[in-house]
Amino acid sequence: KPMMNGKGRNFMKKIVKIHTEYIKLGQLLKMINEIGNGAEAKAYLEEFDVYVNDELENRRGRKIYPNYIVKIRDLEICIESE
């Protein structure tokens, strides 16, 4: 469902389930098909604003844990443990 955030942008909500304690931001980008491989993560993060829990993030190695919210372009991704 589209959801409005405080800045007036529409976000599509998506849930990503992880099997480990955390995943790295670069791995998440690959899981949701924003990049083809890990080597593309750095360039992607330089080109697009990615927010982790409403903080701008540019490190592909940032650890993403369950209950984190990641916003990428028009996606709001909720991380859940499986």
XYZ file of N, CA, C and O in Angstrom:
328
model
N 0.834 -1.197 0.000
C 0.000 0.000 0.000
C 0.869 1.247 0.000
O 1.805 1.310 0.773
N 0.527 2.251 -0.779
C 1.255 3.519 -0.685
C 0.959 4.181 0.655
O -0.143 4.072 1.176
N 1.961 4.847 1.191
C 1.790 5.512 2.472
C 2.453 6.878 2.382
O 3.511 7.008 1.803
N 1.816 7.880 2.930
C 2.411 9.221 2.914
C 3.300 9.375 4.131
O 2.924 8.982 5.223
N 4.480 9.928 3.913
C 5.301 10.253 5.077
C 5.185 11.744 5.324
O 4.470 12.445 4.628
N 5.871 12.244 6.314
C 5.758 13.646 6.688
C 6.198 14.609 5.603
O 5.837 15.770 5.610
N 6.993 14.142 4.628
C 7.500 15.021 3.578
C 6.620 14.984 2.333
O 6.958 15.552 1.321
N 5.502 14.263 2.419
C 4.582 14.249 1.291
C 4.936 13.277 0.185
O 4.360 13.316 -0.876
N 5.901 12.394 0.419
C 6.258 11.401 -0.593
C 5.466 10.124 -0.372
O 5.168 9.755 0.740
N 5.134 9.462 -1.457
C 4.472 8.160 -1.360
C 5.530 7.073 -1.262
O 6.456 7.033 -2.067
N 5.375 6.204 -0.283
C 6.269 5.063 -0.141
C 5.469 3.782 -0.263
O 4.393 3.660 0.308
N 6.001 2.830 -1.016
C 5.428 1.492 -1.065
C 6.090 0.707 0.054
O 7.305 0.674 0.154
N 5.273 0.078 0.892
C 5.810 -0.703 2.006
C 6.176 -2.097 1.537
O 5.447 -2.707 0.757
N 7.302 -2.560 2.021
C 7.774 -3.908 1.685
C 8.371 -4.502 2.947
O 9.041 -3.807 3.698
N 8.132 -5.782 3.170
C 8.717 -6.471 4.317
C 9.796 -7.413 3.796
O 9.573 -8.164 2.846
N 10.976 -7.334 4.405
C 12.069 -8.239 4.071
C 12.383 -9.043 5.327
O 12.654 -8.472 6.381
N 12.315 -10.362 5.201
C 12.625 -11.236 6.331
C 14.067 -11.722 6.207
O 14.486 -12.126 5.121
N 14.787 -11.661 7.322
C 16.165 -12.135 7.315
C 16.297 -13.334 8.254
O 15.561 -13.456 9.228
N 17.241 -14.218 7.944
C 17.442 -15.454 8.704
C 18.608 -15.329 9.680
O 18.860 -16.254 10.444
N 19.329 -14.224 9.614
C 20.514 -14.036 10.437
C 20.269 -12.879 11.405
O 19.240 -12.217 11.344
N 21.228 -12.621 12.283
C 21.090 -11.538 13.261
C 20.931 -10.187 12.560
O 20.171 -9.335 13.004
N 21.653 -10.000 11.463
C 21.588 -8.759 10.692
C 22.020 -9.052 9.260
O 22.571 -10.113 8.977
N 21.771 -8.104 8.374
C 22.368 -8.146 7.034
C 22.995 -6.781 6.791
O 22.650 -5.798 7.450
N 23.916 -6.730 5.857
C 24.542 -5.459 5.520
C 23.707 -4.752 4.458
O 22.979 -5.387 3.694
N 23.812 -3.441 4.450
C 23.011 -2.644 3.526
C 23.225 -3.081 2.079
O 22.273 -3.178 1.311
N 24.459 -3.365 1.698
C 24.741 -3.831 0.341
C 23.997 -5.123 0.010
O 23.490 -5.296 -1.096
N 23.902 -6.027 1.004
C 23.173 -7.287 0.809
C 21.679 -7.013 0.628
O 21.019 -7.656 -0.186
N 21.168 -6.058 1.398
C 19.750 -5.709 1.274
C 19.453 -5.156 -0.117
O 18.462 -5.532 -0.747
N 20.308 -4.280 -0.612
C 20.114 -3.715 -1.950
C 20.060 -4.819 -3.003
O 19.277 -4.760 -3.947
N 20.899 -5.839 -2.824
C 20.903 -6.958 -3.763
C 19.633 -7.796 -3.606
O 19.023 -8.203 -4.598
N 19.202 -8.036 -2.355
C 17.991 -8.844 -2.102
C 16.756 -8.250 -2.755
O 15.883 -8.974 -3.226
N 16.670 -6.911 -2.772
C 15.472 -6.270 -3.337
C 15.677 -5.866 -4.797
O 14.901 -5.114 -5.354
N 16.761 -6.377 -5.377
C 17.051 -6.188 -6.809
C 17.299 -4.738 -7.210
O 17.030 -4.357 -8.346
N 17.814 -3.919 -6.287
C 18.210 -2.556 -6.650
C 19.583 -2.566 -7.317
O 19.902 -1.672 -8.089
N 20.400 -3.567 -6.978
C 21.711 -3.726 -7.609
C 21.875 -5.186 -8.016
O 21.202 -6.064 -7.476
N 22.775 -5.425 -8.957
C 22.997 -6.786 -9.437
C 24.003 -7.553 -8.609
O 23.911 -8.759 -8.469
N 24.979 -6.836 -8.049
C 25.977 -7.499 -7.213
C 26.541 -6.503 -6.205
O 26.310 -5.295 -6.313
N 27.265 -7.019 -5.237
C 27.785 -6.188 -4.155
C 28.699 -5.070 -4.616
O 28.764 -4.017 -3.982
N 29.382 -5.283 -5.719
C 30.313 -4.265 -6.219
C 29.590 -2.985 -6.642
O 30.191 -1.914 -6.676
N 28.308 -3.089 -6.955
C 27.539 -1.921 -7.391
C 27.013 -1.083 -6.227
O 26.514 0.020 -6.430
N 27.137 -1.599 -5.006
C 26.532 -0.936 -3.846
C 27.107 0.460 -3.619
O 26.359 1.407 -3.366
N 28.409 0.605 -3.705
C 29.037 1.903 -3.427
C 28.527 2.974 -4.390
O 28.129 4.063 -3.973
N 28.514 2.651 -5.673
C 28.037 3.608 -6.676
C 26.561 3.928 -6.464
O 26.136 5.080 -6.591
N 25.770 2.915 -6.119
C 24.343 3.120 -5.873
C 24.139 4.101 -4.727
O 23.332 5.027 -4.817
N 24.892 3.900 -3.635
C 24.747 4.755 -2.456
C 25.247 6.177 -2.717
O 24.829 7.109 -2.044
N 26.140 6.345 -3.686
C 26.582 7.691 -4.065
C 25.516 8.391 -4.903
O 25.377 9.606 -4.844
N 24.752 7.610 -5.670
C 23.757 8.190 -6.568
C 22.402 8.432 -5.904
O 21.733 9.413 -6.192
N 21.994 7.531 -5.019
C 20.663 7.605 -4.412
C 20.760 7.802 -2.904
O 21.654 7.266 -2.263
N 19.819 8.569 -2.351
C 19.731 8.722 -0.899
C 19.060 7.493 -0.312
O 17.972 7.097 -0.745
N 19.725 6.895 0.668
C 19.179 5.752 1.382
C 19.132 6.123 2.861
O 20.114 6.623 3.411
N 17.987 5.910 3.480
C 17.814 6.245 4.897
C 17.613 4.976 5.707
O 16.817 4.110 5.325
N 18.352 4.872 6.805
C 18.188 3.774 7.751
C 17.665 4.407 9.036
O 18.337 5.253 9.632
N 16.455 4.031 9.420
C 15.812 4.632 10.597
C 15.850 6.159 10.521
O 16.179 6.843 11.487
N 15.511 6.685 9.354
C 15.421 8.128 9.076
C 16.753 8.873 9.110
O 16.782 10.092 9.133
N 17.880 8.137 9.096
C 19.197 8.776 9.007
C 19.817 8.425 7.662
O 19.858 7.265 7.274
N 20.314 9.442 6.971
C 20.971 9.225 5.680
C 22.165 8.303 5.872
O 22.979 8.503 6.776
N 22.261 7.289 5.043
C 23.326 6.290 5.181
C 24.015 6.077 3.851
O 23.366 5.919 2.826
N 25.352 6.070 3.845
C 26.091 5.841 2.600
C 27.122 4.729 2.734
O 27.947 4.545 1.854
N 27.066 3.966 3.819
C 28.006 2.852 4.010
C 27.325 1.542 3.622
O 26.342 1.157 4.236
N 27.888 0.865 2.627
C 27.274 -0.392 2.193
C 27.387 -1.477 3.254
O 26.631 -2.427 3.260
N 28.324 -1.318 4.188
C 28.515 -2.304 5.245
C 27.668 -2.043 6.483
O 27.775 -2.778 7.463
N 26.819 -1.026 6.457
C 25.959 -0.716 7.613
C 25.130 -1.943 7.963
O 24.483 -2.538 7.098
N 25.159 -2.326 9.229
C 24.406 -3.500 9.670
C 22.929 -3.126 9.833
O 22.597 -2.141 10.480
N 22.072 -3.937 9.237
C 20.628 -3.722 9.272
C 20.011 -4.864 10.086
O 20.134 -6.026 9.717
N 19.374 -4.509 11.185
C 18.793 -5.479 12.108
C 17.270 -5.518 11.973
O 16.670 -4.575 11.453
N 16.644 -6.596 12.494
C 15.175 -6.624 12.508
C 14.613 -5.391 13.200
O 15.223 -4.844 14.125
N 13.465 -4.950 12.730
C 12.745 -3.753 13.192
C 13.330 -2.454 12.664
O 12.829 -1.385 12.992
N 14.385 -2.523 11.856
C 14.898 -1.317 11.204
C 13.975 -0.979 10.031
O 13.372 -1.866 9.425
N 13.905 0.305 9.717
C 13.167 0.786 8.556
C 14.183 1.401 7.597
O 14.942 2.287 7.971
N 14.189 0.913 6.370
C 15.103 1.414 5.348
C 14.267 2.046 4.242
O 13.338 1.416 3.725
N 14.573 3.295 3.906
C 13.855 3.982 2.835
C 14.802 4.183 1.660
O 15.869 4.769 1.797
N 14.367 3.664 0.520
C 15.149 3.717 -0.712
C 14.220 4.169 -1.822
O 13.243 3.481 -2.130
N 14.504 5.329 -2.390
C 13.665 5.887 -3.445
C 12.201 5.872 -3.012
O 11.834 6.578 -2.099
N 11.344 5.059 -3.630
C 9.923 5.052 -3.268
C 9.538 3.847 -2.414
O 8.374 3.532 -2.270
N 10.526 3.183 -1.827
C 10.267 2.000 -1.010
C 10.523 2.277 0.462
O 11.510 2.919 0.819
N 9.647 1.788 1.312
C 9.892 1.761 2.747
C 9.965 0.292 3.127
O 8.963 -0.435 3.030
N 11.149 -0.149 3.518
C 11.401 -1.560 3.778
C 11.475 -1.794 5.278
O 12.271 -1.176 5.971
N 10.626 -2.700 5.749
C 10.623 -3.089 7.158
C 11.358 -4.423 7.253
O 10.998 -5.390 6.581
N 12.374 -4.470 8.093
C 13.174 -5.679 8.258
C 12.591 -6.499 9.397
O 12.363 -5.980 10.487
N 12.340 -7.784 9.142
C 11.809 -8.678 10.162
C 12.683 -9.920 10.233
O 13.268 -10.326 9.233
N 12.740 -10.518 11.425
C 13.479 -11.778 11.537
C 12.534 -12.923 11.204
O 11.326 -12.825 11.428
N 13.089 -13.982 10.636
C 12.251 -15.107 10.231
C 12.398 -16.207 11.248
O 13.442 -16.416 11.807
